Short mmCIF file of C-alpha atoms in Angstrom, two decimals:
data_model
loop_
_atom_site.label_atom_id
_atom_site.label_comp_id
_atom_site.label_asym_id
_atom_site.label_seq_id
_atom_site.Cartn_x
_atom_site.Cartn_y
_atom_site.Cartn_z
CA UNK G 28 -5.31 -22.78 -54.08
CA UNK G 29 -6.01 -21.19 -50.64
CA UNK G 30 -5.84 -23.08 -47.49
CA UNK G 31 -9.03 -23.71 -45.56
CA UNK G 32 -10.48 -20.52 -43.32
CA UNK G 33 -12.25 -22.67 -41.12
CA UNK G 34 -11.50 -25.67 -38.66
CA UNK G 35 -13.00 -28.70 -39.72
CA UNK G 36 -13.68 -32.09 -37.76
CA UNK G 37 -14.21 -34.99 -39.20
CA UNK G 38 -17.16 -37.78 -37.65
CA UNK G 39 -16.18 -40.92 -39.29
CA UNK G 40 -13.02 -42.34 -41.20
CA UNK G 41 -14.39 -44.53 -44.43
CA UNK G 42 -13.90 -43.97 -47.70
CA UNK G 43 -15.99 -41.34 -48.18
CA UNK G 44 -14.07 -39.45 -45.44
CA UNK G 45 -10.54 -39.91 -46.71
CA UNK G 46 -11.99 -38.32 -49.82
CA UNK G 47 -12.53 -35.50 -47.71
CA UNK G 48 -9.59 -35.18 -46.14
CA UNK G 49 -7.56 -35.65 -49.53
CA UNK G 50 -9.96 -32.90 -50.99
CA UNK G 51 -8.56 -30.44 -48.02
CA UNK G 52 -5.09 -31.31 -48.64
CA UNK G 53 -5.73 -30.14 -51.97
CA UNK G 54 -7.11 -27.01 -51.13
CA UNK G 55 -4.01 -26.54 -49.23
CA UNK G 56 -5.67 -27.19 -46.20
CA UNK G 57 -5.75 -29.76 -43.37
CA UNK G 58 -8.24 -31.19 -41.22
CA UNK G 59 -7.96 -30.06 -37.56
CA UNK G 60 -9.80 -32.92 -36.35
CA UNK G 61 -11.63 -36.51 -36.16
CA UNK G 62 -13.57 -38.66 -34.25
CA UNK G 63 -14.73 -42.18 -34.97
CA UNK G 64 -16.67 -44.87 -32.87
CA UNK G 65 -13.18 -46.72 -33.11
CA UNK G 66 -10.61 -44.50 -31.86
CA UNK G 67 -7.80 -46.79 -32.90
CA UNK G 68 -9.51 -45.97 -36.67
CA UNK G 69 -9.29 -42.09 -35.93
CA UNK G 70 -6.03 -42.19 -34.77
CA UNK G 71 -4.79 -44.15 -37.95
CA UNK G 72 -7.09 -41.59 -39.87
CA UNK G 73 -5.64 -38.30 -38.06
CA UNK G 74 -1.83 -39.84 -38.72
CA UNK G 75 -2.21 -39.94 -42.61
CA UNK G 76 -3.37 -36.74 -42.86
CA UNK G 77 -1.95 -34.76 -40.10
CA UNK G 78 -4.55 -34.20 -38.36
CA UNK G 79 -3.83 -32.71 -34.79
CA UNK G 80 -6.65 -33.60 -32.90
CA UNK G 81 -8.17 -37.17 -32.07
CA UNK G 82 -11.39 -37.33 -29.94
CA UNK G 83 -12.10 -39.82 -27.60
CA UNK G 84 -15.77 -40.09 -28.90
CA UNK G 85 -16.84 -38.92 -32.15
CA UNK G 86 -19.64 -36.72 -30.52
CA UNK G 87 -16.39 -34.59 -28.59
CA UNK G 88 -16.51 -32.74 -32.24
CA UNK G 89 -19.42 -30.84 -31.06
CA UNK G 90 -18.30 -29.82 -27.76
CA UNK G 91 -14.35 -28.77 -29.31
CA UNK G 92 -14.27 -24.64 -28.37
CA UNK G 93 -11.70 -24.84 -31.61
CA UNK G 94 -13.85 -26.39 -34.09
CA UNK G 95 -16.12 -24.16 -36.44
CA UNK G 96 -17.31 -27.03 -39.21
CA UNK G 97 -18.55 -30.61 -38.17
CA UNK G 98 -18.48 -32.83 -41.67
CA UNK G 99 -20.38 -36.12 -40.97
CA UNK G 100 -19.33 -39.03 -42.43
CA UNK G 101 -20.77 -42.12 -40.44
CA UNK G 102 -23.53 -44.54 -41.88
CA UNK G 103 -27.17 -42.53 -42.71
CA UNK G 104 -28.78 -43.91 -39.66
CA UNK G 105 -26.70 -42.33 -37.40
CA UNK G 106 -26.40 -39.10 -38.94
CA UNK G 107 -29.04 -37.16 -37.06
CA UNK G 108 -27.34 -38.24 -33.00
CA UNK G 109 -23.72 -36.36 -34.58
CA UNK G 110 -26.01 -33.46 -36.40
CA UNK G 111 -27.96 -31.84 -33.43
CA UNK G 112 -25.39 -32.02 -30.98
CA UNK G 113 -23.00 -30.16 -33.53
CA UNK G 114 -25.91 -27.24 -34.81
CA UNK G 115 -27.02 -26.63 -30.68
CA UNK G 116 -23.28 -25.87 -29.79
CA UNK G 117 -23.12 -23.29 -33.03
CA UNK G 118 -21.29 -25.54 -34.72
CA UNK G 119 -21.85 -25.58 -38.72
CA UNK G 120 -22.55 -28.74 -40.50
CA UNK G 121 -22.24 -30.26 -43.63
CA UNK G 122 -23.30 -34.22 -43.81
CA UNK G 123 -22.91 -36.75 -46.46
CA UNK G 124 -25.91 -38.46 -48.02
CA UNK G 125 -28.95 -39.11 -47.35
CA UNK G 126 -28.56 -36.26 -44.67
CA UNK G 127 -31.12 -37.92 -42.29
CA UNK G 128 -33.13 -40.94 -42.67
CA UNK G 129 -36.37 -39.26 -43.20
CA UNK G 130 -38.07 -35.62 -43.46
CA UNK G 131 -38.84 -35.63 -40.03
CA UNK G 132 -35.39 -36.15 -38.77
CA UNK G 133 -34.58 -33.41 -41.27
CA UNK G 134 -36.85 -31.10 -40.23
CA UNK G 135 -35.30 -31.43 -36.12
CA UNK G 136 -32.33 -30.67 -38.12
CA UNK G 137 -33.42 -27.78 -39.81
CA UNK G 138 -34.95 -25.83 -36.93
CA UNK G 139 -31.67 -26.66 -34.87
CA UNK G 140 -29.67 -24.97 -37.75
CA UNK G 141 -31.99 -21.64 -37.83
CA UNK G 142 -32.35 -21.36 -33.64
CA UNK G 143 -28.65 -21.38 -33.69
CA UNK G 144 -27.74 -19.70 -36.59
CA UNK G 145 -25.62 -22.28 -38.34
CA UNK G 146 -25.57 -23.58 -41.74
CA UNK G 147 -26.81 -27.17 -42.28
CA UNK G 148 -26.03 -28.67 -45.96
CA UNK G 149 -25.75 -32.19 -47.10
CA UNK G 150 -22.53 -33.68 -48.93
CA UNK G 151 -24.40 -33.50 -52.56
CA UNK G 152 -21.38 -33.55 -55.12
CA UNK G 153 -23.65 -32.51 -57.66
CA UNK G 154 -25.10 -29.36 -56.74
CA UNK G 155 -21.08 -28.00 -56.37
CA UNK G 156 -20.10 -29.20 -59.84
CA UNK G 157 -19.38 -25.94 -61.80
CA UNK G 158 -20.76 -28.05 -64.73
CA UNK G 159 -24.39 -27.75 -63.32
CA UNK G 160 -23.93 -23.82 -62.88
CA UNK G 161 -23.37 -24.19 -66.35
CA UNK G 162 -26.17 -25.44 -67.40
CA UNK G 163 -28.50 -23.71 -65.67
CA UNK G 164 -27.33 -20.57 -67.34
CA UNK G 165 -28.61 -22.88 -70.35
CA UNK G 166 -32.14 -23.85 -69.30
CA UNK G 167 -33.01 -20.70 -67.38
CA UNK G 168 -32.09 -18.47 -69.97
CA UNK G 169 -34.94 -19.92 -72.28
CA UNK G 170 -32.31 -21.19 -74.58
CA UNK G 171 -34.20 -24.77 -74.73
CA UNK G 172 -37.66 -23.79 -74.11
CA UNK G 173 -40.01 -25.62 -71.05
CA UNK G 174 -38.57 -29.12 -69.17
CA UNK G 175 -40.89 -31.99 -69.98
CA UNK G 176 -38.92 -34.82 -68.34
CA UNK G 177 -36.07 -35.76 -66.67
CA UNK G 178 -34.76 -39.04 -66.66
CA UNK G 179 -31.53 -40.55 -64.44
CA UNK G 180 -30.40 -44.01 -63.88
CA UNK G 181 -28.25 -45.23 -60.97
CA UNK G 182 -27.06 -48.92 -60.88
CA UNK G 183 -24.48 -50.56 -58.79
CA UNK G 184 -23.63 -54.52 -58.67
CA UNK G 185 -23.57 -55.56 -54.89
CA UNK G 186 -22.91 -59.13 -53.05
CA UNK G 187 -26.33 -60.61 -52.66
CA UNK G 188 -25.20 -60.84 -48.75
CA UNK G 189 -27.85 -59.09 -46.15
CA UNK G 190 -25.05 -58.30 -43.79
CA UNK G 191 -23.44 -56.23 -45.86
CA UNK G 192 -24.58 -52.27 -45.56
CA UNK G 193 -26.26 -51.93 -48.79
CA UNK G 194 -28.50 -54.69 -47.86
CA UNK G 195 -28.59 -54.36 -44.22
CA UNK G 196 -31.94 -52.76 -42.62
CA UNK G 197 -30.22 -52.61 -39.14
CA UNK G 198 -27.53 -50.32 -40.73
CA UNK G 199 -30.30 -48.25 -42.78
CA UNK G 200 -29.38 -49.85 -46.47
CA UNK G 201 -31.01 -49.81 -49.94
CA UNK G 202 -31.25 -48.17 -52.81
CA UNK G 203 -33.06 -45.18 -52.51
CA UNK G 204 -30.93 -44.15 -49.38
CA UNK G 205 -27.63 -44.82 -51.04
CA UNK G 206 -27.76 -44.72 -54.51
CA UNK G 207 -31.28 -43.21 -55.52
CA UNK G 208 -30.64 -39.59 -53.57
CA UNK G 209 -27.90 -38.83 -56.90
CA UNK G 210 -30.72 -39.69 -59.00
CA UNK G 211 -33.43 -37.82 -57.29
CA UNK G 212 -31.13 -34.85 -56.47
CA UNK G 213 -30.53 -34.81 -60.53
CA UNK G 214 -34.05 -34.60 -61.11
CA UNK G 215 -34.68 -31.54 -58.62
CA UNK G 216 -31.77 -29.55 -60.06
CA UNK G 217 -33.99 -29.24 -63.38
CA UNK G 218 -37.49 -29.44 -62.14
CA UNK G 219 -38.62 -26.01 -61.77
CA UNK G 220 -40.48 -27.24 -58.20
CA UNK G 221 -40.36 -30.05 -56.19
CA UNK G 222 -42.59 -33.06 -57.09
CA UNK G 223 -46.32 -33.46 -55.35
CA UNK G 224 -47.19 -36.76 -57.54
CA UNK G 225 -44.90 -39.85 -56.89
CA UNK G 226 -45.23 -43.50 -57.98
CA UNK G 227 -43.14 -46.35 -58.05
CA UNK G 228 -42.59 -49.99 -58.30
CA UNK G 229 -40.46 -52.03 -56.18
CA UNK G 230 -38.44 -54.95 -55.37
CA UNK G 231 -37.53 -55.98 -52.12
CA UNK G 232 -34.57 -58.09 -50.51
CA UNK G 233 -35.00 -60.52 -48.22
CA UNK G 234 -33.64 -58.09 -45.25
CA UNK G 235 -36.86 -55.89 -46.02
CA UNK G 236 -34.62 -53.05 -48.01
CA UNK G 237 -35.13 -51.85 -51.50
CA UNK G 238 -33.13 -53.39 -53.78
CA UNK G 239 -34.41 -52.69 -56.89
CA UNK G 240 -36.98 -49.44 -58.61
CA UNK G 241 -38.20 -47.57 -60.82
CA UNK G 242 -40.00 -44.44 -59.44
CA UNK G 243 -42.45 -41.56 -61.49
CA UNK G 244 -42.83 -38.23 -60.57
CA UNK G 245 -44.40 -35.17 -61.38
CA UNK G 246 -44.95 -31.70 -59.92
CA UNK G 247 -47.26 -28.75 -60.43
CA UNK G 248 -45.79 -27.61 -63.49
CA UNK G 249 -46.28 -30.79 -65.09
CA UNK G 250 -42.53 -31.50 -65.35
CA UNK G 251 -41.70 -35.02 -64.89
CA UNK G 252 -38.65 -37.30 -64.26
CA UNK G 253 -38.35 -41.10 -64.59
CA UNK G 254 -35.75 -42.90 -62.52
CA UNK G 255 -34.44 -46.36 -62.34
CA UNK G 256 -32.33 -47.23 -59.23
CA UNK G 257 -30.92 -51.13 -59.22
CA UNK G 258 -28.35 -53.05 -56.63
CA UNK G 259 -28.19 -55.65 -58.42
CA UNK G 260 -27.23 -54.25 -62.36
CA UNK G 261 -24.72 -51.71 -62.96
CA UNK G 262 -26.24 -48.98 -65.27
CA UNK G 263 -24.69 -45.99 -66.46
CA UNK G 264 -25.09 -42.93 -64.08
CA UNK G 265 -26.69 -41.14 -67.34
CA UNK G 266 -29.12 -38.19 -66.72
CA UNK G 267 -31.15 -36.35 -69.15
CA UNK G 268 -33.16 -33.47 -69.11
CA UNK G 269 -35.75 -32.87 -72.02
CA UNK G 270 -36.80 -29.61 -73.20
CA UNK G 271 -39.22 -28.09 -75.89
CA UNK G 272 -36.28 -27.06 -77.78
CA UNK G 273 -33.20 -29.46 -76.99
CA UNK G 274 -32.25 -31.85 -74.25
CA UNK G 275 -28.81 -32.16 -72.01
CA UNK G 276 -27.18 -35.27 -71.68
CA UNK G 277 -24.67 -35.76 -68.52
CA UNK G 278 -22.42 -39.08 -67.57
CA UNK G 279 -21.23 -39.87 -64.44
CA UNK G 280 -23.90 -37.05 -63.48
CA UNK G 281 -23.40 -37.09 -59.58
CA UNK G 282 -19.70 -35.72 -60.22
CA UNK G 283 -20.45 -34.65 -63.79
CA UNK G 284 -17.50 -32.00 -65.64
CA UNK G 285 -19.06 -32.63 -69.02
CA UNK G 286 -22.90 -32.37 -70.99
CA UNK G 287 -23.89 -32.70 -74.55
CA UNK G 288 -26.72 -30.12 -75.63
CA UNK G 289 -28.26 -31.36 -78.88
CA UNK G 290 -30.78 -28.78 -80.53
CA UNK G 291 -33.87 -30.39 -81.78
CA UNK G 292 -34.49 -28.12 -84.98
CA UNK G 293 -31.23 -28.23 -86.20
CA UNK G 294 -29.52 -31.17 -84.59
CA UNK G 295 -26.75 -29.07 -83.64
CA UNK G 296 -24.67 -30.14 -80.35
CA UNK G 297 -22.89 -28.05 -77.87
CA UNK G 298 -20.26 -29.93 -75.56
CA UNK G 299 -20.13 -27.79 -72.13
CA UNK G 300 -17.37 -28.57 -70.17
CA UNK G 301 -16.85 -27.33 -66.42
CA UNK G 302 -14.93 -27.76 -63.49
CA UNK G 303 -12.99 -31.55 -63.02
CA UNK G 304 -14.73 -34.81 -61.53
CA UNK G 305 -11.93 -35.29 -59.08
CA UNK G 306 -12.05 -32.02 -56.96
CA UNK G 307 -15.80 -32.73 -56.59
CA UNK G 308 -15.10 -32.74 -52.67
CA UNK G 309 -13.10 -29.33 -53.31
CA UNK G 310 -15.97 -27.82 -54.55
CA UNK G 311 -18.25 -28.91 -51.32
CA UNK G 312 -15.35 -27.37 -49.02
CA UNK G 313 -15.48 -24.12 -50.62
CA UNK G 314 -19.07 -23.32 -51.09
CA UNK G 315 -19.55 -24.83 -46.93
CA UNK G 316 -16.82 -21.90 -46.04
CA UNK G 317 -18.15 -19.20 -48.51
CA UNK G 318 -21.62 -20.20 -47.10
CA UNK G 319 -19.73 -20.11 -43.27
CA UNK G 320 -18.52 -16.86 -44.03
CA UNK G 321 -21.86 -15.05 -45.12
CA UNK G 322 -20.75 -15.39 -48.72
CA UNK G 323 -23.75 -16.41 -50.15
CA UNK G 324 -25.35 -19.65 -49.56
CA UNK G 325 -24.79 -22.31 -52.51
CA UNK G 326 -25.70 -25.25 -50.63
CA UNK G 327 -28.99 -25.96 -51.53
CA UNK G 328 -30.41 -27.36 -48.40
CA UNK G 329 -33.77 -27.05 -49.79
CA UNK G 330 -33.47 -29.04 -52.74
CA UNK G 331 -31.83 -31.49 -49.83
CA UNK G 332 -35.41 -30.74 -48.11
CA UNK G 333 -37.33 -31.79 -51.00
CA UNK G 334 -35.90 -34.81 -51.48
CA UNK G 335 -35.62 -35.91 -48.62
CA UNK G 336 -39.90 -35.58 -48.74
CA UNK G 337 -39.73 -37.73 -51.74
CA UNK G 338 -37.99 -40.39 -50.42
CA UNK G 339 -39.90 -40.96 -47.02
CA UNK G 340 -43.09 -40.89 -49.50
CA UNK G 341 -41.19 -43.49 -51.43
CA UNK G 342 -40.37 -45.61 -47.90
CA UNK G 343 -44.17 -44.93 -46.47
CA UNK G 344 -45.80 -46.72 -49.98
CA UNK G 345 -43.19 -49.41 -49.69
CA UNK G 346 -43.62 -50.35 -45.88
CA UNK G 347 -40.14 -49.92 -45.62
CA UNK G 348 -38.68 -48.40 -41.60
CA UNK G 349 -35.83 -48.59 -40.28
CA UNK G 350 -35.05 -50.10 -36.47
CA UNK G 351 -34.54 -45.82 -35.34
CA UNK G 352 -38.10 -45.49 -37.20
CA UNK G 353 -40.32 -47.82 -34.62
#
C-alpha cells in the first residue's frame, strides 16, 4: 500500500494509539511524531515504532513547523485543551471518541477548524468501514423501502471499581461517552436525519457516571432507533436496521466487514462482505489524508456533530457533568 503523504503526531500512547501507529506501519507509513503527559511513555512509544520525534509536552504537537496531522489519543476530557491549540496553528485533526465532552466544546472546535481552514474529524471506525459504503448503496437505492427502526446494543463487563476510567467522573467515564457513541453513531449512519425526540432510562454508579441504559429516539421522519448500552453485561455489538422491505443485520458493527440482508417477501438473504475488521485504523488514515488533500471529505464530522447533541441531551436529563463542566 502507499506510505503516508502527510506527517502525523501522535497526543497520547495507550492502546488505542499503538493501534494507530501499527495501522501506519501498515500503510507503509510511519509516525513522525508523539507527545504524551509522560515523556518517559512517549519515548518508549516513539522507540517501537520509529518514530523520530519526541516532544517534551504533548501540546509541542501543535506548535511542530513539520507536522501537518495532530491524531488525539488522550482520555475524552482532555481532548478539547490538545484540539484548539492544534486547528489555530493550521494544524489538521482527527480525535478519537467522544471527540469532546459535550456539543459546546464541539462547537469551539468546529469554528476553530473553519477560521483556519483545517479539517476536524473524530476517530469513528465505523463510518471508514467499506462495509457501510456498502450498504448504503443498499438502503439509498430504494432496494429495502423506508427505515422504521434501528436498533444497536453495546455491552462491556468492567471491575465494579470507581477509580478505574470507565467508572471514574474525574477522568470523564461511563457509558454513553465510551461505549454508547458506537451505538449512537450506528444509528445516525441509517437515520435519514438526526434525532429531535430522545428518551431514556438510566442507572447510575456510585461515582455519579452512567453505568447502565437504554435510550429512544426519534427524528422528523419518524425513523427510530432503540439502544441498550451496559458496563456491567457484555452484549453482542449487534446492530440492525429495519426497513419496509428487508432489514440489515451487522456484528461487531463499530469495525463491521460483514451484513446479512434478509428480504421480507421472499425471505431471501444477501451476505455483503467489505473491507477487513483489522485495517479499521487504515481506513481512518486514508480518508483523514484524502480529506487533507482536498480529496473529498469522508469524515463525517456532522454525523460526529449530531451525536455529540444527543449525548449532552442524554447527560442534561440525567444530571450527569463532568469536573471541566462546572
Amino acid at each position: 500500500m502507499n506510505q503516508l503523504r502527510y506527517n502525523w503526531a501522535i497526543i497520547g500512547c495507550g492502546t488505542i494509539a499503538h493501534e494507530f501507529a501499527q495501522g501506519a506501519e501498515r500503510l507503509g507509513g510511519r509516525i513522525y511524531g508523539v507527545g504524551n503527559r509522560t515523556r518517559e511513555k512517549a519515548v518508549a512509544f516513539a522507540r517501537q515504532y520509529g518514530i523520530e520525534t519526541v516532544y517534551d509536552r504533548p501540546e509541542d504537537a501543535a506548535h511542530d513547523p513539520n507536522v501537518d496531522i495532530v491524531y488525539i489519543a488522550t482520555p475524552h476530557n482532555r481532548h478539547i485543551e490538545y484540539i484548539l491549540p492544534a486547528l489555530q496553528a493550521g494544524k489538521h485533526v482527527l480525535c478519537e471518541k467522544a471527540i469532546t465532552l459535550n456539543s459546546g466544546e464541539l462547537n469551539q472546535a468546529m469554528e476553530a477548524a473553519q477560521e483556519n481552514g483545517c479539517i476536524l474529524a473524530e476517530g469513528m471506525t465505523l463510518y471508514h468501514m467499506p462495509l457501510y459504503e456498502e450498504l448504503r448503496k443498499r438502503f439509498e437505492g430504494g432496494a429495502l423501502g423506508r427505515l422504521r427502526l434501528v436498533q444497536a446494543s453495546f455491552g462491556s463487563y468492567k471491575p465494579y471499581d470507581m477509580t478505574n476510567r470507565f467508572f471514574s467522573k474525574e477522568l470523564a467515564g461511563g457509558a454513553l461517552l465510551d461505549i454508547g457513541v458506537y451505538a449512537l453513531s450506528f444509528a445516525r449512519w441509517f437515520l435519514s436525519s438526526k434525532a429531535t425526540q430522545v428518551l431514556s432510562q438510566v442507572s447510575l454508579a456510585p461515582s455519579g457516571v452512567d453505568e447502565q441504559s437504554g435510550i429512544l429516539l426519534q427524528n422528523e421522519a419518524g425513523e427510530m432507533a432503540v439502544l441498550s448500552l451496559s458496563l456491567h453485561a457484555k452484549q453482542p455489538k449487534r446492530g440492525t436496521a429495519v426497513f419496509d422491505r428487508g432489514y440489515i443485520e451487522i456484528y461487531d458493527y463499530p469495525r463491521g466487514s460483514k451484513a446479512v440482508v434478509t428480504y421480507t417477501d421472499n425471505g431471501r438473504q444477501e451476505i455483503i462482505e467489505a473491507g477487513h475488521t483489522d485495517m479499521a485504523l487504515c481506513y481512518e488514515i486514508l480518508h483523514m489524508e484524502q480529506a487533507a488533500a482536498g480529496e473529498g471529505n469522508a469524515m463525517y464530522l456532522q454525523y460526529t456533530a449530531d451525536v455529540m447533541e444527543t449525548m449532552t441531551t442524554l447527560r442534561r436529563q440525567w444530571g450527569l457533568t463532568y469536573p471541566e463542566e462546572v
